[in-house]
Every structure is written in C-alpha cells, then in structure tokens.
Short mmCIF file of C-alpha atoms in Angstrom, two decimals:
data_model
loop_
_atom_site.label_atom_id
_atom_site.label_comp_id
_atom_site.label_asym_id
_atom_site.label_seq_id
_atom_site.Cartn_x
_atom_site.Cartn_y
_atom_site.Cartn_z
CA UNK A 1 0.86 -10.75 5.98
CA UNK A 2 0.92 -7.02 6.68
CA UNK A 3 1.52 -4.48 3.97
CA UNK A 4 1.83 -0.69 3.72
CA UNK A 5 -0.54 0.73 1.11
CA UNK A 6 0.58 2.46 -2.07
CA UNK A 7 0.12 6.20 -1.50
CA UNK A 8 0.81 8.86 -4.10
CA UNK A 9 3.49 11.35 -3.02
CA UNK A 10 4.10 9.33 0.15
CA UNK A 11 5.37 5.77 -0.36
CA UNK A 12 8.38 6.78 -2.40
CA UNK A 13 11.88 5.35 -2.09
CA UNK A 14 12.66 7.59 0.86
CA UNK A 15 9.66 6.58 2.94
CA UNK A 16 10.20 2.90 2.10
CA UNK A 17 13.82 3.16 3.27
CA UNK A 18 12.64 4.53 6.62
CA UNK A 19 9.84 1.96 6.93
CA UNK A 20 12.25 -0.90 6.29
CA UNK A 21 14.52 0.34 9.06
CA UNK A 22 11.56 0.00 11.45
CA UNK A 23 10.10 -3.28 10.13
CA UNK A 24 12.14 -5.85 8.25
CA UNK A 25 9.18 -7.91 7.06
CA UNK A 26 6.18 -5.67 6.27
CA UNK A 27 5.36 -5.74 2.57
CA UNK A 28 5.97 -2.32 1.03
CA UNK A 29 4.17 -0.90 -2.00
CA UNK A 30 5.47 1.75 -4.35
CA UNK A 31 3.47 4.79 -5.26
CA UNK A 32 1.33 4.07 -8.29
CA UNK A 33 3.43 4.39 -11.43
CA UNK A 34 1.49 5.03 -14.64
CA UNK A 35 2.31 2.50 -17.35
CA UNK A 36 2.87 5.26 -19.90
CA UNK A 37 5.52 6.81 -17.65
CA UNK A 38 7.48 3.57 -17.65
CA UNK A 39 7.13 3.14 -21.41
CA UNK A 40 8.10 6.72 -22.24
CA UNK A 41 10.91 6.87 -19.68
CA UNK A 42 12.47 3.55 -20.63
CA UNK A 43 15.92 5.17 -20.74
CA UNK A 44 15.48 6.69 -17.29
CA UNK A 45 13.76 3.87 -15.42
CA UNK A 46 15.98 3.85 -12.35
CA UNK A 47 14.41 7.13 -11.28
CA UNK A 48 10.98 5.49 -11.16
CA UNK A 49 11.67 1.83 -10.42
CA UNK A 50 15.03 1.36 -8.71
CA UNK A 51 15.11 0.38 -5.05
CA UNK A 52 17.63 -1.10 -2.65
CA UNK A 53 17.64 -4.88 -2.04
CA UNK A 54 16.76 -4.22 1.61
CA UNK A 55 13.27 -3.08 0.55
CA UNK A 56 12.13 -6.63 -0.28
CA UNK A 57 9.39 -7.71 -0.07
CA UNK A 58 8.13 -4.91 -2.32
CA UNK A 59 5.23 -4.56 -4.75
CA UNK A 60 5.05 -2.26 -7.77
CA UNK A 61 1.63 -0.73 -8.31
CA UNK A 62 0.82 0.07 -11.93
CA UNK A 63 -1.87 2.39 -13.24
CA UNK A 64 -3.22 2.39 -16.75
CA UNK A 65 -5.92 1.44 -19.21
CA UNK A 66 -3.92 0.57 -22.31
CA UNK A 67 -3.18 -3.14 -22.64
CA UNK A 68 -0.09 -2.69 -24.77
CA UNK A 69 1.45 -0.16 -22.40
CA UNK A 70 0.60 -2.22 -19.32
CA UNK A 71 2.28 -5.23 -20.94
CA UNK A 72 5.38 -3.19 -21.83
CA UNK A 73 5.51 -1.64 -18.38
CA UNK A 74 5.40 -5.09 -16.79
CA UNK A 75 8.18 -6.27 -19.09
CA UNK A 76 10.43 -3.32 -18.22
CA UNK A 77 9.61 -3.58 -14.50
CA UNK A 78 10.39 -7.27 -14.46
CA UNK A 79 14.10 -6.47 -14.72
CA UNK A 80 13.92 -4.77 -11.31
CA UNK A 81 12.84 -7.94 -9.46
CA UNK A 82 9.77 -6.69 -7.63
CA UNK A 83 8.04 -9.39 -5.58
CA UNK A 84 4.60 -8.72 -7.10
CA UNK A 85 2.97 -6.43 -9.66
CA UNK A 86 -0.34 -4.81 -8.73
CA UNK A 87 -2.95 -3.01 -10.82
CA UNK A 88 -4.73 0.02 -9.37
CA UNK A 89 -8.49 -0.48 -9.67
CA UNK A 90 -9.41 1.46 -6.56
CA UNK A 91 -8.15 5.04 -6.67
CA UNK A 92 -11.07 7.50 -6.90
CA UNK A 93 -8.89 10.55 -7.51
CA UNK A 94 -9.93 12.67 -10.47
CA UNK A 95 -6.28 12.63 -11.54
CA UNK A 96 -6.59 8.86 -11.92
CA UNK A 97 -10.20 7.79 -12.36
CA UNK A 98 -11.00 10.57 -14.83
CA UNK A 99 -7.87 10.26 -16.93
CA UNK A 100 -7.83 7.48 -19.46
CA UNK A 101 -10.50 5.58 -17.52
CA UNK A 102 -8.36 3.87 -14.94
CA UNK A 103 -8.24 3.60 -11.18
CA UNK A 104 -11.63 2.87 -9.63
CA UNK A 105 -13.43 3.24 -12.97
CA UNK A 106 -11.88 -0.03 -14.09
CA UNK A 107 -14.28 -1.84 -11.77
CA UNK A 108 -16.98 -1.05 -14.34
CA UNK A 109 -15.12 -3.24 -16.86
CA UNK A 110 -13.98 -6.52 -15.26
CA UNK A 111 -13.32 -8.08 -18.68
CA UNK A 112 -10.73 -5.40 -19.40
CA UNK A 113 -9.19 -5.89 -15.95
CA UNK A 114 -8.90 -9.64 -16.61
CA UNK A 115 -7.24 -8.94 -19.97
CA UNK A 116 -4.92 -6.41 -18.33
CA UNK A 117 -3.93 -8.84 -15.59
CA UNK A 118 -3.25 -11.54 -18.18
CA UNK A 119 -1.08 -9.11 -20.15
CA UNK A 120 0.84 -8.06 -17.05
CA UNK A 121 1.32 -11.66 -15.90
CA UNK A 122 2.52 -12.75 -19.33
CA UNK A 123 5.30 -10.17 -19.19
CA UNK A 124 6.64 -10.70 -15.70
CA UNK A 125 7.90 -13.58 -13.61
CA UNK A 126 6.18 -12.75 -10.31
CA UNK A 127 2.60 -13.00 -8.98
CA UNK A 128 0.08 -10.32 -9.93
CA UNK A 129 -2.68 -8.71 -7.88
CA UNK A 130 -5.55 -6.22 -8.06
CA UNK A 131 -6.28 -3.44 -5.57
CA UNK A 132 -9.95 -2.46 -5.69
CA UNK A 133 -12.89 -1.04 -3.74
CA UNK A 134 -16.02 -2.99 -2.77
CA UNK A 135 -17.93 -1.06 -5.44
CA UNK A 136 -18.22 2.17 -7.37
CA UNK A 137 -21.10 4.68 -7.18
CA UNK A 138 -24.39 2.77 -7.21
CA UNK A 139 -22.70 -0.45 -8.36
CA UNK A 140 -22.09 -1.45 -4.77
CA UNK A 141 -23.93 -4.70 -4.06
CA UNK A 142 -22.04 -7.71 -2.75
CA UNK A 143 -23.04 -9.71 -5.82
CA UNK A 144 -21.55 -7.07 -8.13
CA UNK A 145 -18.30 -7.22 -6.18
CA UNK A 146 -18.31 -11.00 -6.54
CA UNK A 147 -19.01 -10.72 -10.26
CA UNK A 148 -15.91 -8.49 -10.55
CA UNK A 149 -13.71 -10.93 -8.63
CA UNK A 150 -15.11 -13.96 -10.43
CA UNK A 151 -14.54 -12.46 -13.89
CA UNK A 152 -10.90 -11.73 -13.13
CA UNK A 153 -10.13 -15.01 -11.38
CA UNK A 154 -11.80 -16.99 -14.17
CA UNK A 155 -10.01 -15.19 -16.99
CA UNK A 156 -6.55 -14.33 -15.66
CA UNK A 157 -3.84 -15.74 -13.36
CA UNK A 158 -4.81 -13.25 -10.61
CA UNK A 159 -5.19 -14.92 -7.22
CA UNK A 160 -4.69 -11.96 -4.89
CA UNK A 161 -7.00 -8.99 -4.31
CA UNK A 162 -6.43 -6.11 -1.93
CA UNK A 163 -9.93 -4.91 -1.05
CA UNK A 164 -10.55 -1.45 0.36
CA UNK A 165 -13.77 -2.07 2.27
CA UNK A 166 -15.45 1.14 1.11
CA UNK A 167 -17.04 1.91 -2.21
CA UNK A 168 -15.69 4.77 -4.32
CA UNK A 169 -17.86 7.75 -5.24
CA UNK A 170 -16.45 9.24 -8.40
CA UNK A 171 -18.46 12.46 -8.30
CA UNK A 172 -18.95 14.86 -5.43
CA UNK A 173 -16.25 13.57 -3.07
CA UNK A 174 -12.56 14.35 -2.93
CA UNK A 175 -10.03 11.53 -2.57
CA UNK A 176 -9.70 12.36 1.13
CA UNK A 177 -13.48 12.22 1.58
CA UNK A 178 -13.57 8.90 -0.28
CA UNK A 179 -11.36 7.50 2.47
CA UNK A 180 -13.83 8.54 5.18
CA UNK A 181 -17.38 9.22 3.95
CA UNK A 182 -18.46 5.92 2.31
CA UNK A 183 -19.11 3.50 5.18
CA UNK A 184 -16.78 0.59 5.80
CA UNK A 185 -18.35 -2.76 5.00
CA UNK A 186 -15.91 -5.27 6.40
CA UNK A 187 -18.61 -7.92 6.05
CA UNK A 188 -18.10 -7.82 2.27
CA UNK A 189 -14.41 -8.65 2.73
CA UNK A 190 -15.02 -11.58 5.07
CA UNK A 191 -17.77 -12.90 2.80
CA UNK A 192 -15.24 -12.99 -0.05
CA UNK A 193 -13.07 -15.32 2.06
CA UNK A 194 -16.06 -17.64 2.36
CA UNK A 195 -17.12 -17.51 -1.29
CA UNK A 196 -13.69 -17.61 -2.99
CA UNK A 197 -11.60 -19.97 -0.85
CA UNK A 198 -9.02 -20.42 -3.61
CA UNK A 199 -8.19 -16.69 -3.69
CA UNK A 200 -6.05 -14.64 -1.31
CA UNK A 201 -7.66 -11.43 -0.04
CA UNK A 202 -6.01 -8.58 1.86
CA UNK A 203 -8.23 -6.23 3.85
CA UNK A 204 -7.69 -2.46 3.62
CA UNK A 205 -9.50 0.60 4.94
CA UNK A 206 -9.87 2.10 8.40
CA UNK A 207 -7.14 -0.04 9.97
CA UNK A 208 -4.77 2.20 11.89
CA UNK A 209 -2.76 0.06 14.29
CA UNK A 210 -1.35 -3.32 15.17
CA UNK A 211 -4.28 -4.11 17.49
CA UNK A 212 -6.72 -3.86 14.58
CA UNK A 213 -4.33 -5.81 12.37
CA UNK A 214 -4.28 -8.68 14.83
CA UNK A 215 -8.05 -8.55 15.33
CA UNK A 216 -8.57 -8.90 11.56
CA UNK A 217 -6.09 -11.78 11.42
CA UNK A 218 -7.82 -13.57 14.29
CA UNK A 219 -11.07 -13.27 12.34
CA UNK A 220 -9.41 -15.03 9.40
CA UNK A 221 -8.04 -12.21 7.21
CA UNK A 222 -5.36 -13.54 4.87
CA UNK A 223 -3.53 -10.22 4.88
CA UNK A 224 -3.98 -6.71 6.25
CA UNK A 225 -2.98 -3.45 4.56
CA UNK A 226 -2.39 -0.30 6.59
CA UNK A 227 -2.46 3.08 4.86
CA UNK A 228 -1.94 6.56 6.20
CA UNK A 229 -1.36 5.46 9.79
CA UNK A 230 1.92 3.89 8.63
CA UNK A 231 2.99 7.26 7.24
CA UNK A 232 1.53 9.58 9.89
CA UNK A 233 2.87 7.51 12.79
CA UNK A 234 5.43 5.06 11.39
CA UNK A 235 7.15 4.18 14.67
CA UNK A 236 4.00 3.20 16.53
CA UNK A 237 2.33 1.54 13.52
CA UNK A 238 5.24 -0.53 12.23
CA UNK A 239 7.28 -1.10 15.37
CA UNK A 240 5.65 -4.39 16.41
CA UNK A 241 4.86 -5.79 12.95
CA UNK A 242 7.77 -8.23 12.84
CA UNK A 243 6.99 -9.82 16.21
CA UNK A 244 3.18 -9.54 16.25
CA UNK A 245 2.52 -10.58 12.62
CA UNK A 246 5.56 -12.62 11.59
CA UNK A 247 6.70 -14.05 14.92
CA UNK A 248 10.20 -12.65 14.44
CA UNK A 249 11.96 -10.53 17.09
CA UNK A 250 11.46 -6.79 16.66
CA UNK A 251 14.52 -4.82 15.59
CA UNK A 252 16.53 -3.44 18.51
CA UNK A 253 17.24 -0.16 16.72
CA UNK A 254 16.30 3.04 18.53
CA UNK A 255 15.06 6.05 16.63
CA UNK A 256 18.46 7.69 17.02
CA UNK A 257 20.06 4.67 15.34
CA UNK A 258 17.41 4.63 12.63
CA UNK A 259 18.11 8.28 11.86
CA UNK A 260 21.85 7.62 11.70
CA UNK A 261 21.25 4.93 9.10
CA UNK A 262 18.75 7.08 7.21
CA UNK A 263 21.26 9.94 7.15
CA UNK A 264 23.78 7.76 5.34
CA UNK A 265 21.13 6.82 2.80
CA UNK A 266 19.80 10.35 2.37
CA UNK A 267 23.11 12.09 1.91
CA UNK A 268 24.18 9.43 -0.60
CA UNK A 269 21.20 10.06 -2.91
CA UNK A 270 20.82 13.86 -2.67
CA UNK A 271 20.72 15.22 -6.22
CA UNK A 272 21.31 11.76 -7.71
CA UNK A 273 19.07 12.47 -10.71
CA UNK A 274 19.97 16.14 -11.14
CA UNK A 275 19.79 19.32 -9.04
CA UNK A 276 17.06 18.89 -6.45
CA UNK A 277 16.22 15.34 -7.61
CA UNK A 278 15.76 14.37 -4.86
CA UNK A 279 15.85 17.49 -2.74
CA UNK A 280 16.58 17.84 0.95
CA UNK A 281 12.86 18.50 1.55
CA UNK A 282 11.84 15.30 -0.22
CA UNK A 283 14.29 13.30 1.86
CA UNK A 284 13.26 14.89 5.16
CA UNK A 285 9.52 14.57 4.51
CA UNK A 286 9.17 10.93 5.74
CA UNK A 287 11.06 11.77 8.95
CA UNK A 288 8.67 14.45 10.16
CA UNK A 289 6.22 11.99 11.73
CA UNK A 290 8.80 9.78 13.44
CA UNK A 291 8.12 11.39 16.83
CA UNK A 292 4.34 11.57 16.56
CA UNK A 293 2.80 12.46 19.97
CA UNK A 294 6.18 12.26 21.71
CA UNK A 295 7.62 14.93 24.03
CA UNK A 296 9.44 17.55 21.93
CA UNK A 297 7.58 16.74 18.71
CA UNK A 298 6.17 20.26 18.26
CA UNK A 299 9.56 21.90 18.82
CA UNK A 300 11.19 19.35 16.48
CA UNK A 301 8.84 20.33 13.67
CA UNK A 302 9.40 24.04 14.21
CA UNK A 303 13.14 23.51 14.15
CA UNK A 304 12.76 21.33 11.05
CA UNK A 305 11.01 24.14 9.21
CA UNK A 306 13.88 26.52 9.98
CA UNK A 307 16.58 23.96 9.22
CA UNK A 308 15.14 23.16 5.80
CA UNK A 309 15.70 26.78 4.74
CA UNK A 310 19.46 26.53 5.20
CA UNK A 311 20.59 22.89 5.40
CA UNK A 312 21.95 21.18 2.31
CA UNK A 313 22.44 17.71 3.83
CA UNK A 314 20.54 15.34 6.08
CA UNK A 315 23.48 15.44 8.50
CA UNK A 316 23.09 19.20 8.86
CA UNK A 317 19.32 18.87 9.28
CA UNK A 318 19.60 16.33 12.08
CA UNK A 319 22.31 18.28 13.88
CA UNK A 320 20.07 21.35 13.81
CA UNK A 321 16.90 19.67 15.05
CA UNK A 322 17.43 16.58 17.19
CA UNK A 323 18.17 18.49 20.39
CA UNK A 324 14.40 19.12 20.50
CA UNK A 325 13.78 15.45 21.28
CA UNK A 326 14.65 14.08 24.73
CA UNK A 327 17.35 11.40 24.84
CA UNK A 328 14.85 9.09 26.53
CA UNK A 329 12.73 9.18 23.39
CA UNK A 330 15.60 9.02 20.91
CA UNK A 331 17.27 6.05 22.58
CA UNK A 332 14.25 4.01 23.66
CA UNK A 333 13.57 0.80 21.78
CA UNK A 334 10.49 -0.02 23.83
CA UNK A 335 6.86 0.47 22.95
CA UNK A 336 3.66 -0.94 24.32
CA UNK A 337 2.80 -4.49 23.35
CA UNK A 338 -0.24 -5.17 21.16
CA UNK A 339 -3.50 -5.97 22.96
CA UNK A 340 -6.31 -8.44 22.24
CA UNK A 341 -8.62 -5.65 21.03
CA UNK A 342 -11.47 -7.03 18.88
CA UNK A 343 -13.00 -3.78 17.59
CA UNK A 344 -14.90 -3.80 14.32
CA UNK A 345 -14.54 -7.54 13.65
CA UNK A 346 -15.98 -9.12 16.79
CA UNK A 347 -19.52 -9.66 15.45
CA UNK A 348 -18.73 -9.84 11.75
CA UNK A 349 -19.94 -13.42 11.23
CA UNK A 350 -23.52 -12.36 11.91
CA UNK A 351 -23.32 -9.55 9.36
CA UNK A 352 -22.17 -11.47 6.26
CA UNK A 353 -24.28 -11.13 3.11
CA UNK A 354 -25.84 -14.29 1.62
CA UNK A 355 -23.40 -16.56 -0.24
CA UNK A 356 -22.59 -15.62 -3.81
CA UNK A 357 -24.34 -17.71 -6.43
CA UNK A 358 -23.06 -18.11 -9.97
CA UNK A 359 -25.39 -17.23 -12.78
CA UNK A 360 -26.32 -19.97 -15.24
CA UNK A 361 -23.88 -18.54 -17.77
CA UNK A 362 -21.08 -18.50 -15.19
CA UNK A 363 -21.86 -22.06 -14.12
CA UNK A 364 -21.66 -23.20 -17.75
CA UNK A 365 -18.32 -21.41 -18.07
CA UNK A 366 -16.99 -23.21 -14.99
CA UNK A 367 -18.23 -26.53 -16.34
CA UNK A 368 -16.54 -25.87 -19.65
CA UNK A 369 -13.27 -25.03 -17.92
CA UNK A 370 -13.48 -28.25 -15.88
CA UNK A 371 -14.58 -30.37 -18.83
CA UNK A 372 -17.93 -31.28 -17.22
CA UNK A 373 -20.85 -32.07 -19.50
CA UNK A 374 -24.52 -31.87 -18.55
#
C-alpha cells in the first residue's frame, strides 16, 4: 500500500482532487482536523469533512487530547464514509504538540492513546490507526517505542501504525527541522515488523520517490507513506504508483487532460462556502508543482503569479499561463519506469535492534488476556 501523508495546509480537498487524477489507488490522507473543530462546527461539517467519492481510499486524520471530543468527532465523521480514522501522535509543531498536549506529546502517554483509540473505534465503523514517531526527545530507545505500540495494541482495536522513522524533538527545532535533523532509523521500523507480526506498519520519513517505495516493499514493508515529495513533485512521485505498487495500468491521462478535469472541479467549487472560500489562489496552489523540473516551469510560475492578480476562474488562469509549457510536456503520458534501486534498505537486516521482550507485568497481562494460568 502507498499513501500520501497528511500535511497541514497542503493535503486539502483541492490537492487530493489533483492527486487522484494522477493515481487512482494511492491512499490519500486529509490534513489533520482538530476534534474540537468538528464538534464545534457540527452544523458546517461539509467544509471540513466533505470529499468526492473519487477520493476513496481516503483517511481522516484527527488531532486532539480530549476523549469526549475525539469520540464525538469520530461519530460525526463516520457519516462521511472515510476508509479509516487516524490519530495524530507524531506532529512536533508547537501549534499541535504544545496546545492541549496532543501531537507527538501523546507518545508520552500510551494509556491515553489506547483509550482515545478505543473511543474513536467505538464511534465509527471503519478501521483506526495511529501515526507516530519512533520516539520523543530522550525517550527514543527501541524498547520505549515497543512499549508504546504494545500498550495501544493490547488495550484498543488499533492494528495499524504509520511510523515516521525519526524521533521528534519538541524544543529547539522547528517542524521543518524535525523532518530533517533527527536521523532516520529505518531499523526501528523493520524491527517492529519482526516483533509485532499481528500488526500492520506503514513506513514514513525520507522516502521521496517510487524507487524508494519499491525498495522498502521488497524489504518487507507493509505500506509506505510519501510526504512532501508527493506535493512538491506530484506527477513524478505519483505517476507510477498504480502500476508499480498495485499492479494496475497507469492512467493514460496527460497533464493537459488532468488540468482540463481539474478546471471543471475548481470552477465548480469557487466560493462554495462564501466569498473566497475557497479562493482562486487556494485552488491554484496544488497545480504549481505539476511541471516540476520540466521545460517552461520557471516561466509558468512567473505567469501564474501575474494571472492570480486578475483571474477569477481556473479557466482564465490556465488560458493565461499554459502557453509557457511546451506541448510535448503537456501532452506526454510517458515517464521513466521505476528502477531496482535498493538505497537505505539494502543492509537493514544487519542493523536491527535486539528483539523486544515483554516485562513480567506485560507477560502476566498477556496471559490474563489469553486465559493462561501459571
């Protein structure tokens, strides 16, 4: 399975519409939606939760640290038929981790996370999952990560974790730095596959293209999540997902055809929720990286900047800018095929930490659950 990560201000409805035109089968995640927003906006939920049927499979990511609100949010979201509900336990942003103690800070309290996942699961009819880091601050040993996973698996219906293979540093680093400075420890991820065979794990962090996706899958990864590469270069990143990951023929749409379809979508939703909600700029934003590294890309972006000052529709915007891109680029449906690149995973088996061992208390808990007496 390949998925596109939840990214604040990026993986909104507009980006997901574009991504689905490129790949029919990649799993798409919403931006994180705070549980309190859903609860307090219950009469305006379409603005936050509605999506077109074409966006399936799609996952709603929730943020929050209040059990009652998480339960209510799951109940309200259930009416929208997402394919999975996910809890954010990995975002190190001060806007998240320092507000109401959620995001990556939740990794300090696995009991709460288990309770939260149970509350979410009890109020929806789809699977639930956790997105987390491999650790937080100096709580970054493999055993501590396993303790976190074990506590949640043992005390909630959660059987899917998306693991960003870096720890989060809550002080001293910006969110952008937290995506680059802490070292990647893919060996922690692959050790989880060994130590929790009943759980599904998706690997995230530092994976920027289909070659790396396939290398991780060949090494045994259950699923792979791609983040900013899927936004900064959507055509190259998502173009071969259907064939390379799912064994289904890649869409034959060219970028010109994709833009024609996106125009129909964009012009139909302009101002849907009031003046400027969404705006022409919000709708154009996901398009600006569609010609990453292609001939004419620089001129296209300069023309886009000028067009956004005067255009009121996507049709006008495209008419004013697309002559910057050669027809050979606009109409091509071809792209290079994925390679057998091994990269960061080739020697991972020799780097795995020692197997996780349950404490005596955990072993007794397992025995109690299984009805085994000493």
